[in-house]
CSV table of C-alpha atoms in Angstrom, one decimal:
chain,number,residue,atom,x,y,z
V,1,MET,CA,-0.2,-0.1,0.4
V,2,SER,CA,1.7,3.3,-1.2
V,3,LYS,CA,2.1,6.1,1.8
V,4,GLU,CA,-0.5,8.7,-0.6
V,5,LYS,CA,-2.8,5.7,0.1
V,6,LYS,CA,-2.9,5.2,3.8
V,7,ASN,CA,-2.8,8.7,4.6
V,8,ASN,CA,-6.5,9.1,2.5
V,9,GLU,CA,-7.5,6.1,4.5
V,10,THR,CA,-6.6,7.6,7.8
V,11,LYS,CA,-8.4,11.2,7.1
V,12,LYS,CA,-11.6,9.1,6.3
V,13,LYS,CA,-11.1,7.5,9.6
V,14,GLU,CA,-10.5,10.7,11.4
V,15,THR,CA,-13.5,11.8,9.2
V,16,LYS,CA,-16.2,9.3,10.4
V,17,THR,CA,-14.6,9.6,14.0
V,18,THR,CA,-15.3,13.1,14.4
V,19,GLU,CA,-19.1,12.7,12.9
V,20,GLU,CA,-20.1,9.9,15.3
V,21,LYS,CA,-18.7,12.6,18.4
V,22,GLU,CA,-21.2,15.1,16.9
V,23,THR,CA,-23.6,13.5,16.4
V,24,LYS,CA,-23.5,11.8,20.4
V,25,VAL,CA,-22.8,15.4,21.2
V,26,THR,CA,-25.9,16.5,19.9
V,27,LYS,CA,-28.2,13.9,21.3
V,28,LYS,CA,-27.0,14.2,24.7
V,29,GLN,CA,-27.5,17.8,24.9
V,30,PRO,CA,-30.6,19.0,26.9
V,31,LYS,CA,-33.9,20.5,24.9
V,32,LYS,CA,-34.2,23.6,25.3
V,33,ASP,CA,-37.7,24.1,23.8
V,34,ASN,CA,-40.3,24.7,26.8
V,35,LYS,CA,-43.8,23.3,26.8
V,36,LYS,CA,-45.3,26.1,25.4
V,37,GLU,CA,-43.2,25.8,22.7
V,38,VAL,CA,-43.8,22.4,21.8
V,39,THR,CA,-47.6,22.4,22.0
V,40,GLU,CA,-47.3,25.7,19.8
V,41,THR,CA,-45.2,23.8,17.1
V,42,LYS,CA,-47.5,20.7,17.6
V,43,LYS,CA,-50.6,23.3,16.5
V,44,GLU,CA,-49.0,24.8,14.5
V,45,GLU,CA,-47.8,21.0,12.6
V,46,LYS,CA,-51.9,20.4,12.4
V,47,ILE,CA,-52.6,24.0,11.0
V,48,THR,CA,-50.5,22.8,8.5
V,49,LYS,CA,-51.8,19.3,7.8
V,50,LYS,CA,-55.3,20.5,8.0
V,51,THR,CA,-55.1,23.3,5.4
V,52,LYS,CA,-52.9,20.9,2.8
V,53,LYS,CA,-55.5,18.3,3.0
V,54,GLU,CA,-58.0,21.0,2.0
V,55,ALA,CA,-55.9,22.5,-0.3
V,56,GLU,CA,-55.3,18.5,-1.9
V,57,LYS,CA,-59.5,18.5,-1.8
V,58,LEU,CA,-59.5,21.5,-3.7
V,59,GLU,CA,-57.3,20.9,-6.2
V,60,GLU,CA,-59.0,18.9,-8.1
V,61,GLU,CA,-62.2,21.2,-8.0
V,62,ILE,CA,-60.2,24.4,-8.8
V,63,PHE,CA,-58.5,23.4,-12.1
V,64,ASN,CA,-61.8,21.9,-13.4
V,65,GLU,CA,-63.5,25.2,-12.2
V,66,ASP,CA,-60.5,27.8,-12.2
V,67,GLU,CA,-60.0,28.9,-16.1
V,68,ASP,CA,-56.9,30.5,-14.8
V,69,PHE,CA,-55.2,27.1,-14.7
V,70,ILE,CA,-55.8,26.1,-18.0
V,71,ILE,CA,-53.5,28.3,-19.2
V,72,GLU,CA,-49.9,26.9,-22.3
V,73,GLU,CA,-47.4,27.3,-20.4
V,74,PRO,CA,-47.1,25.0,-16.7
V,75,ILE,CA,-47.5,26.8,-13.9
V,76,LYS,CA,-44.8,26.5,-10.7
V,77,LYS,CA,-45.3,24.0,-8.4
V,78,GLU,CA,-44.8,26.2,-5.5
V,79,GLU,CA,-47.4,29.4,-7.0
V,80,LYS,CA,-49.8,26.8,-7.8
V,81,ILE,CA,-50.0,25.6,-3.9
V,82,LYS,CA,-49.5,29.2,-2.8
V,83,LYS,CA,-53.1,29.9,-5.3
V,84,ILE,CA,-54.8,26.8,-3.6
V,85,GLU,CA,-54.1,27.6,0.1
V,86,LYS,CA,-55.2,31.3,-0.8
V,87,ILE,CA,-58.1,30.0,-2.5
V,88,ALA,CA,-58.9,27.5,1.0
V,89,LYS,CA,-58.1,30.7,3.0
V,90,GLU,CA,-61.3,32.9,1.4
V,91,LYS,CA,-63.9,29.6,1.9
V,92,LYS,CA,-62.5,29.1,5.1
V,93,ALA,CA,-63.0,32.3,6.0
V,94,ASN,CA,-66.3,33.0,4.3
V,95,HIS,CA,-67.7,29.6,6.4
V,96,LYS,CA,-67.1,31.6,9.4
V,97,LYS,CA,-68.9,34.4,8.4
V,98,LYS,CA,-72.4,33.4,7.7
V,99,ARG,CA,-71.6,31.0,11.3
V,100,PHE,CA,-71.5,34.3,12.6
V,101,GLU,CA,-74.7,35.7,10.8
V,102,LEU,CA,-76.7,32.9,11.7
V,103,ASN,CA,-75.7,33.2,15.7
V,104,ASN,CA,-76.5,37.1,15.4
V,105,SER,CA,-80.6,36.1,13.3
V,106,LEU,CA,-80.2,33.5,16.1
V,107,ASP,CA,-79.8,36.0,19.0
V,108,PHE,CA,-82.0,38.8,17.4
V,109,PHE,CA,-84.7,35.6,17.6
V,110,GLU,CA,-83.7,35.1,21.4
V,111,ARG,CA,-83.9,38.3,22.3
V,112,ASN,CA,-86.9,39.8,21.0
V,113,ARG,CA,-89.2,36.3,21.3
V,114,ALA,CA,-91.8,37.8,23.3
V,115,TYR,CA,-92.4,41.0,20.6
V,116,ILE,CA,-92.1,38.7,17.4
V,117,TYR,CA,-94.4,36.0,19.1
V,118,GLY,CA,-97.0,39.0,20.4
V,119,PHE,CA,-97.4,39.8,17.0
V,120,ALA,CA,-97.8,37.3,15.0
V,121,ILE,CA,-101.0,36.7,18.0
V,122,GLY,CA,-102.0,40.2,16.9
V,123,MET,CA,-102.1,39.3,13.3
V,124,LEU,CA,-103.7,36.3,14.3
V,125,LEU,CA,-106.4,37.7,16.5
V,126,THR,CA,-107.0,40.9,13.7
V,127,ILE,CA,-108.0,38.6,11.0
V,128,LEU,CA,-110.0,36.3,12.8
V,129,VAL,CA,-112.1,39.5,14.1
V,130,VAL,CA,-112.4,40.4,10.1
V,131,ILE,CA,-113.7,37.1,9.8
V,132,ILE,CA,-116.4,36.5,12.0
V,133,ILE,CA,-117.6,40.0,12.0
V,134,TRP,CA,-116.8,41.5,8.6
V,135,PRO,CA,-120.0,39.3,6.7
V,136,ASP,CA,-122.2,41.4,8.4
V,137,ARG,CA,-121.5,44.4,7.0
V,138,ILE,CA,-122.1,43.2,3.4
V,139,ALA,CA,-126.1,43.1,2.2
V,140,THR,CA,-125.9,39.1,1.7
V,141,LEU,CA,-128.2,38.0,-1.1
V,142,GLU,CA,-129.9,35.1,-1.9
V,143,ASP,CA,-129.1,35.7,-5.7
V,144,GLY,CA,-128.9,38.6,-8.2
V,145,THR,CA,-132.7,39.6,-8.5
V,146,GLN,CA,-132.9,42.4,-5.5
V,147,ASN,CA,-133.6,45.6,-5.7
V,148,VAL,CA,-130.6,47.9,-4.5
V,149,ALA,CA,-132.6,51.1,-4.9
V,150,THR,CA,-136.0,52.0,-6.2
V,151,ILE,CA,-137.0,55.2,-7.6
V,152,ASP,CA,-140.0,55.8,-9.2
V,153,GLY,CA,-141.2,52.2,-9.8
V,154,HIS,CA,-137.4,51.7,-11.8
V,155,ASN,CA,-135.6,48.8,-9.7
V,156,TYR,CA,-132.2,49.1,-9.7
V,157,THR,CA,-131.2,45.0,-9.0
V,158,ALA,CA,-128.1,43.7,-7.6
V,159,ASP,CA,-127.0,42.1,-10.9
V,160,THR,CA,-127.3,45.1,-12.5
V,161,LEU,CA,-124.8,47.1,-9.8
V,162,TYR,CA,-122.5,44.0,-10.0
V,163,GLU,CA,-122.2,43.9,-14.0
V,164,ASP,CA,-121.3,47.5,-13.5
V,165,MET,CA,-119.1,47.6,-10.4
V,166,LYS,CA,-116.6,45.9,-11.7
V,167,ASP,CA,-115.0,48.7,-13.9
V,168,TYR,CA,-116.3,51.6,-12.0
V,169,TYR,CA,-116.8,52.5,-8.6
V,170,SER,CA,-120.2,51.7,-7.4
V,171,VAL,CA,-121.8,53.7,-5.1
V,172,SER,CA,-121.0,56.5,-8.2
V,173,LEU,CA,-122.0,54.5,-11.2
V,174,LEU,CA,-125.6,54.0,-8.7
V,175,LEU,CA,-125.3,57.6,-8.7
V,176,ASP,CA,-124.9,58.0,-12.5
V,177,LEU,CA,-127.8,55.7,-13.3
V,178,ILE,CA,-130.2,56.9,-11.0
V,179,ASP,CA,-129.4,60.3,-11.9
V,180,THR,CA,-129.7,59.5,-15.8
V,181,ASP,CA,-133.5,58.1,-15.5
V,182,ILE,CA,-134.8,61.1,-13.0
V,183,LEU,CA,-132.8,63.8,-15.3
V,184,GLY,CA,-133.3,62.3,-18.1
V,185,GLU,CA,-137.4,62.7,-17.7
V,186,LEU,CA,-137.3,65.8,-16.8
V,187,TYR,CA,-135.0,67.3,-19.0
V,188,GLU,CA,-134.7,65.6,-22.8
V,189,GLU,CA,-132.1,66.4,-25.7
V,190,ASP,CA,-132.8,68.9,-27.6
V,191,GLU,CA,-131.0,71.3,-30.0
V,192,GLU,CA,-129.5,73.0,-28.1
V,193,MET,CA,-127.8,70.4,-25.7
V,194,THR,CA,-126.5,68.2,-28.7
V,195,ASP,CA,-124.9,71.3,-29.6
V,196,GLU,CA,-122.8,71.8,-26.1
V,197,VAL,CA,-122.5,68.3,-25.6
V,198,ASN,CA,-120.4,68.0,-28.8
V,199,SER,CA,-118.7,71.3,-28.3
V,200,ASN,CA,-117.2,70.3,-25.0
V,201,ALA,CA,-116.3,67.0,-25.9
V,202,GLU,CA,-114.7,68.3,-29.2
V,203,TYR,CA,-112.8,70.7,-26.6
V,204,TYR,CA,-111.8,67.6,-24.2
V,205,LEU,CA,-110.2,65.5,-27.4
V,206,SER,CA,-108.2,68.6,-28.6
V,207,MET,CA,-107.2,69.5,-24.7
V,208,TYR,CA,-106.0,66.3,-24.4
V,209,GLU,CA,-103.9,66.2,-28.0
V,210,GLN,CA,-102.6,69.1,-27.9
V,211,TYR,CA,-100.8,68.8,-23.8
V,212,TYR,CA,-100.6,64.9,-24.1
V,213,GLY,CA,-100.5,64.4,-27.4
V,214,TYR,CA,-103.5,61.5,-26.7
V,215,THR,CA,-105.4,60.2,-29.8
V,216,GLU,CA,-108.7,59.6,-29.4
V,217,GLU,CA,-108.8,56.1,-28.6
V,218,GLN,CA,-106.3,57.2,-25.9
V,219,PHE,CA,-108.3,59.8,-23.9
V,220,LEU,CA,-111.3,57.1,-23.8
V,221,SER,CA,-108.9,54.6,-22.4
V,222,GLU,CA,-107.4,57.1,-20.1
V,223,ASN,CA,-110.2,58.3,-18.7
V,224,GLY,CA,-112.6,55.3,-18.5
V,225,PHE,CA,-114.9,55.6,-21.4
V,226,SER,CA,-115.6,52.3,-23.4
V,227,SER,CA,-116.4,54.5,-26.3
V,228,TYR,CA,-117.1,57.8,-27.6
V,229,GLU,CA,-120.8,57.2,-27.3
V,230,ASP,CA,-120.1,56.4,-23.4
V,231,PHE,CA,-118.4,59.8,-23.2
V,232,LEU,CA,-120.7,61.2,-24.3
V,233,ASP,CA,-123.9,60.1,-22.4
V,234,PHE,CA,-121.1,61.5,-19.6
V,235,LEU,CA,-121.1,64.8,-21.2
V,236,ARG,CA,-125.0,64.7,-21.3
V,237,LEU,CA,-125.8,63.9,-17.7
V,238,ASP,CA,-123.1,66.5,-16.8
V,239,TYR,CA,-125.6,69.2,-18.8
V,240,ARG,CA,-128.4,68.2,-17.2
V,241,ARG,CA,-127.2,68.1,-14.0
V,242,ASN,CA,-126.1,71.9,-14.3
V,243,LYS,CA,-129.3,72.4,-16.2
V,244,TYR,CA,-131.2,70.7,-12.6
V,245,LEU,CA,-129.0,73.1,-10.3
V,246,ASP,CA,-129.9,76.7,-12.5
V,247,ASP,CA,-133.0,75.6,-12.5
V,248,TYR,CA,-133.4,74.8,-8.7
V,249,ILE,CA,-131.6,78.4,-7.3
V,250,GLU,CA,-133.8,79.9,-9.6
V,251,GLU,CA,-137.0,78.3,-8.5
V,252,ASN,CA,-136.1,78.7,-4.4
V,253,LEU,CA,-134.1,81.9,-4.1
V,254,GLU,CA,-136.1,84.6,-3.5
V,255,ASP,CA,-134.8,88.2,-5.4
V,256,SER,CA,-134.4,89.2,-1.4
V,257,GLU,CA,-132.1,86.0,-0.8
V,258,ILE,CA,-130.1,87.3,-3.2
V,259,GLU,CA,-129.9,90.7,-2.8
V,260,ASP,CA,-128.9,90.3,0.5
V,261,TYR,CA,-126.3,88.1,0.0
V,262,TYR,CA,-124.9,91.1,-2.7
V,263,ASN,CA,-125.3,93.6,-0.4
V,264,GLU,CA,-123.2,91.8,3.0
V,265,ASN,CA,-120.8,90.1,0.4
V,266,VAL,CA,-120.3,91.2,-2.9
V,267,PHE,CA,-117.7,94.0,-3.4
V,268,GLY,CA,-115.4,95.6,-6.0
V,269,ASP,CA,-111.5,94.6,-6.1
V,270,ILE,CA,-109.4,96.1,-3.1
V,271,ASN,CA,-105.9,97.1,-4.0
V,272,CYS,CA,-103.7,96.0,-1.1
V,273,GLN,CA,-100.1,95.0,0.6
V,274,HIS,CA,-99.4,93.0,3.8
V,275,ILE,CA,-96.8,92.3,6.5
V,276,LEU,CA,-96.5,89.0,7.7
V,277,VAL,CA,-94.9,88.2,11.2
V,278,GLU,CA,-95.2,84.8,10.9
V,279,VAL,CA,-95.6,82.3,13.9
V,280,SER,CA,-93.2,79.2,14.6
V,281,SER,CA,-94.6,75.8,13.8
V,282,SER,CA,-91.6,73.5,15.4
V,283,ASP,CA,-88.7,74.3,17.8
V,284,ASP,CA,-86.1,74.4,15.5
V,285,ASP,CA,-87.2,77.0,12.1
V,286,GLY,CA,-86.2,79.9,13.2
V,287,LYS,CA,-89.7,81.4,13.6
V,288,LEU,CA,-91.2,83.4,16.4
V,289,SER,CA,-93.8,82.3,19.2
V,290,ASP,CA,-97.3,83.0,18.6
V,291,GLU,CA,-96.5,85.8,21.6
V,292,ASP,CA,-93.4,87.0,20.3
V,293,ALA,CA,-95.3,87.1,16.8
V,294,LYS,CA,-97.7,89.3,18.1
V,295,ALA,CA,-95.9,91.8,20.0
V,296,LEU,CA,-93.7,92.5,16.3
V,297,ALA,CA,-96.6,93.3,14.6
V,298,GLU,CA,-98.1,95.6,17.2
V,299,GLU,CA,-94.5,96.7,17.6
V,300,ILE,CA,-95.0,98.0,13.9
V,301,ILE,CA,-98.5,99.3,14.0
V,302,ASP,CA,-97.2,102.2,16.9
V,303,LYS,CA,-94.0,102.6,14.5
V,304,LEU,CA,-96.7,103.2,11.6
V,305,ASN,CA,-98.5,105.7,14.3
V,306,ASP,CA,-95.6,107.8,15.3
V,307,GLY,CA,-95.3,108.4,11.3
V,308,THR,CA,-92.7,105.8,10.4
V,309,THR,CA,-93.9,105.1,6.7
V,310,TRP,CA,-94.9,102.0,4.7
V,311,GLU,CA,-91.4,101.9,2.9
V,312,ASP,CA,-89.2,102.6,6.0
V,313,ILE,CA,-90.5,100.0,8.2
V,314,GLN,CA,-90.3,97.0,4.9
V,315,GLU,CA,-86.9,97.8,5.3
V,316,GLU,CA,-86.5,98.1,8.4
V,317,TYR,CA,-87.8,94.6,9.7
V,318,ALA,CA,-86.6,93.5,6.5
V,319,ASP,CA,-84.7,90.4,8.1
V,320,GLN,CA,-87.6,89.1,10.4
V,321,ILE,CA,-91.0,90.0,8.7
V,322,THR,CA,-92.8,89.1,4.9
V,323,PHE,CA,-93.6,91.6,2.8
V,324,GLU,CA,-96.2,90.9,0.5
V,325,ASP,CA,-97.9,93.2,-3.0
V,326,LEU,CA,-101.0,91.0,-3.5
V,327,GLY,CA,-102.6,93.5,-6.2
V,328,TYR,CA,-106.3,93.6,-6.8
V,329,GLN,CA,-108.0,91.1,-4.7
V,330,SER,CA,-112.4,90.7,-5.2
V,331,TRP,CA,-114.7,89.3,-2.9
V,332,ASP,CA,-114.9,85.9,-3.8
V,333,ALA,CA,-110.5,85.4,-3.7
V,334,ASN,CA,-108.8,83.0,-2.1
V,335,LEU,CA,-107.7,84.2,1.1
V,336,GLU,CA,-109.0,83.5,4.8
V,337,GLU,CA,-112.0,85.2,5.7
V,338,SER,CA,-110.3,87.3,9.2
V,339,PHE,CA,-108.2,88.6,6.8
V,340,MET,CA,-110.9,89.3,3.9
V,341,THR,CA,-113.0,90.7,6.7
V,342,ALA,CA,-110.4,93.1,8.0
V,343,LEU,CA,-109.0,94.1,4.3
V,344,LYS,CA,-113.1,95.0,3.7
V,345,GLU,CA,-113.7,97.1,6.6
V,346,LEU,CA,-110.8,99.2,6.0
V,347,GLU,CA,-110.8,102.7,4.4
V,348,ASP,CA,-108.5,103.4,1.4
V,349,ASN,CA,-104.9,104.5,1.8
V,350,SER,CA,-105.1,102.8,5.2
V,351,TYR,CA,-103.8,100.1,7.3
V,352,SER,CA,-104.7,98.0,10.3
V,353,THR,CA,-104.6,99.2,13.6
V,354,GLU,CA,-104.6,95.8,15.3
V,355,PRO,CA,-102.9,92.3,14.2
V,356,VAL,CA,-104.8,90.8,11.9
V,357,GLU,CA,-104.1,86.4,13.2
V,358,THR,CA,-104.5,84.2,10.1
V,359,SER,CA,-103.0,80.2,9.8
V,360,TYR,CA,-99.8,81.7,8.6
V,361,GLY,CA,-99.2,84.2,11.6
V,362,TYR,CA,-99.9,88.2,12.6
V,363,HIS,CA,-100.7,90.4,9.6
V,364,VAL,CA,-100.8,94.4,9.4
V,365,ILE,CA,-102.8,95.0,6.1
V,366,TYR,CA,-102.5,98.0,4.1
V,367,ARG,CA,-105.3,99.2,1.5
V,368,LEU,CA,-104.7,101.4,-1.3
V,369,ASP,CA,-107.9,101.6,-3.1
V,370,GLN,CA,-110.9,99.5,-4.4
V,371,GLU,CA,-112.5,99.4,-7.6
V,372,GLU,CA,-116.2,99.8,-8.5
V,373,ALA,CA,-118.2,96.4,-7.2
V,374,PRO,CA,-119.8,94.5,-10.3
V,375,SER,CA,-123.2,95.2,-11.0
V,376,LEU,CA,-126.1,92.8,-9.2
V,377,ASP,CA,-127.1,91.4,-13.0
């Protein structure tokens, strides 16, 4: 054996001896990890194994469902595993979220069990009461031939009413049927009625065409008329009703009653302006209380009495009042009665010396002038 070969074998033995010593030393070293670290390590191993199992279980589903995996170039194994683990975690999180929502719903039911049961029982009792009581409120008929109403020997049966109730309001329809019979006998159709009915029909059709673009068919459909003749019947009834009202007034009102009404209520149009101090309708609308609003209106009147002009008042109290120029108001204007009464009692070029109360607040009214009253005729 050569000297060189002996040296090599000697080195191998020394190396082997050194490795065996290191191994023994390692085995003899005491364990430094405490119980807590060991437990955590085992938990981590379990979680890792569980995650890997879930990942393996999902791998087949993912490759079948996820189009991202169907690519031309092969994906690296590590990237694929990471993606699978990420999807597994997301599904696990969603599962926990659903369980949390279900638990919340159950908790809500438990907390409000009494209210829910109470509401359900209340609903059942209400339905029971309706079932028991409601039939007594409805007329029971053996068949449809019983009369709903009889006018001058003309009978209106349940069948007659029911057939038309399916498309119209029953009470309104019944009144229309009765009025048509009564007024049809009082006022037979003449040339004057025909002309006015046709004129009104043309007016309505042209108006709806101009403003809504309706054809005749659309107009009839939108207003519940089955035909043009049905629409004319409606206008004939309306004409007869107005005719009856005019005749009733003429026959039943004495001339003296008309004159009394005219003298008490009718006056020439009055040109006026007013200042309004609004009253608060809530605690936070920034307006004054009833007492404070009235006091401010009285303060304005005092200043007018002391010589402050109407225009100066508007400027001085601009942020506390509302000023309006109403122009000429007629005797039948749509203004509150207290306002109209005070306006009528004022003289031209004068203002109210006391605040005038309406639903809006307190007014100071200034009357400028008045036109002639319309004639009694």
